[in-house]
Amino acid sequence: MSSLPSESTLERLKACKGKLGLAMLLGVQLKHLTHALYGIPMPVRYAVFTIPKSSGGVRIIHAPNDRLKFVQSALAAVLQECLIEIETKSGVQRPVSHAFHPKRSIFSNAWVHRRKRFVVNFDLQDFFPSLHFGRVCKFFEKSSDFQLHPKVANLIANLATHPDGAGGTFLPQGSPCSPVISNLLTRPLDLRLRKLAQRCDCRYSRYADDLTFSSNTTAFPEAIAKLDNECWIAGDEFEKIVVQSGFFLNHAKTRMALKGTRQVVTGLVVNKQVSVNRDTYKWLRAACDSMFKKGIASRHDPRTVKVYTMARKLELKQLIGHAEHVFHARRKSGIELPAMSLMKGPELLLKRLIYYERFFAHDRPIVICEGDTDYVYLRIALAKFGHQFANLAPSKEGLPAIRFLRFTPVIGRFTGLQGGSDQLKTFLQNWDVNMAMVGDRYPSQPVILFMDNDSGANATMQILRGKKVISQDIKMMEFTHATKNLYVIFTPVPDVKSQSCIEDFVDPTAKSVKLDGKTFHPGGNATYQGKKWSDTLHYGKRVLAEKVVAENVAKYDFSLFKPILDRLDKAIADYPKQVAKIVASK
């Protein structure tokens, strides 16, 4: 006999009768829900701060208390499931709301309106402040999609809204549940405006409080927008729907863009493809150049474009966010990502920002390992013996003395690093070119390439021999200062004819462990303990590092890694001396 289908989240929400039922649905303890509702004093429920708007002015953000945020996040997840269920049941194929939805964004919102004769933008006035306690409570109680128990509707409204200090309440920006609740309360407006758009042969979309209509009709329908004394204003039928839905238009922000002029939707140009406007990209390029050359950058403000003030200071991560915005806009428009060596324009700009962030602006020495499991051993060795070395001891706050570069898809795409000696060799070869954007500036911390001292490192050693006049062979050196803040360290060997890899420093008892009848083998074509690699007989380096060693740290001796730590310590100590030499020579 087949089991009965489980109740949907929406059905379970409708079945709730009070606090206990709501707490169970949210997956939180009743005492935590009660505390979030009534136990947090009003003055500390939210931390209030402002962030600058790209169009000028500031946006007020209310960041909830951690305990309140925990419950609001659970409520947001439940309501998002309900919204998806409602949209699915209604048969919506192309949702018109694009803000705060999974897999929807400013790009999907703008895409609707590309290559149109007319594009008109409207703005809802005081969007979040207009969504007050009474409105939220009434919606969840009376809406045909919900029809919740009055107590539950009241609880949701209580969790979601906040007093405005003037006798009213509002839906605060910064709360995890405000976005989905705003989308739910605006859905009736969306349905009516969608029907109006279809009747007028237009496309409609909404991104939070931004409403956009577009059309290829000969004349734009006056029901939506019309000319009045050479100014475009909202059409009577459109504005009537907005007002009847409980909103008002900010008429000062009504904008009509005709074909042949720049048509912008949620900050993106839509005349042909979806792209960032040229002025924004020019500012971004100049801001990045300022960051590379001076270490500072300022926000985009056409009125004071050449003036830098601390109030307009832009952090590096914010700058990267802007560059990623441009990057993703080009991908959404179908522009293929070129090979790393062929990157130019926005792609090259983002690549330079990533190099700058990871290899120039880093706050601690960063180590780039040849293998993606090397850092497993080094982290354990640092935890055990780092305090014995001046430059490897954790900070007073307990932070590790060094960072390890992880081979993420982004790192692979823009640096070519995904593990392997050949990639480190190429990285070393191209270092001066890829870091040329910083000019004569020197970073505060070194970057260290850590490699096995085997035949795979021969090409890298040849590059280093060409760069340096040294008294001994690279193979035997404790570290090599390659250029600027870049160092190379190889695993120790007893003589120039020997080879070594990081697994040679692992406790032999760990390498003798059998797993499911298999023994360790480093892989490759070489023999190990007289045997070639076999999938049925052996496990490899990753299993050794992650399963055998990392899960049984207390069992093994890591003292063989001390010579490697000593090399790291000496390379880090050498970098300030190199910088001092450069400064003294100028």
Coordinates of C-alpha atoms in Angstrom, one line a residue, residues 116 118 193-204 213-221 224:
K116 CA 12.1 47.2 -26.7
F118 CA 9.6 51.8 -24.9
L193 CA -0.4 44.7 -13.3
R194 CA 0.4 41.6 -15.2
K195 CA -3.1 41.4 -16.6
L196 CA -2.9 45.1 -17.5
A197 CA 0.4 44.6 -19.3
Q198 CA -1.0 41.6 -21.2
R199 CA -4.0 43.5 -22.3
C200 CA -1.8 46.4 -23.5
D201 CA 0.7 44.2 -25.3
C202 CA 3.4 45.0 -22.8
R203 CA 5.9 43.2 -20.6
Y204 CA 5.8 43.8 -16.8
F213 CA 6.9 48.0 -18.3
S214 CA 8.2 47.7 -21.8
S215 CA 6.6 47.4 -25.2
N216 CA 7.3 47.4 -29.0
T217 CA 3.9 48.9 -29.8
T218 CA 3.8 51.9 -32.2
A219 CA 2.5 54.1 -29.4
F220 CA 2.9 53.3 -25.7
P221 CA -0.5 52.5 -24.1
I224 CA 0.1 52.6 -18.2

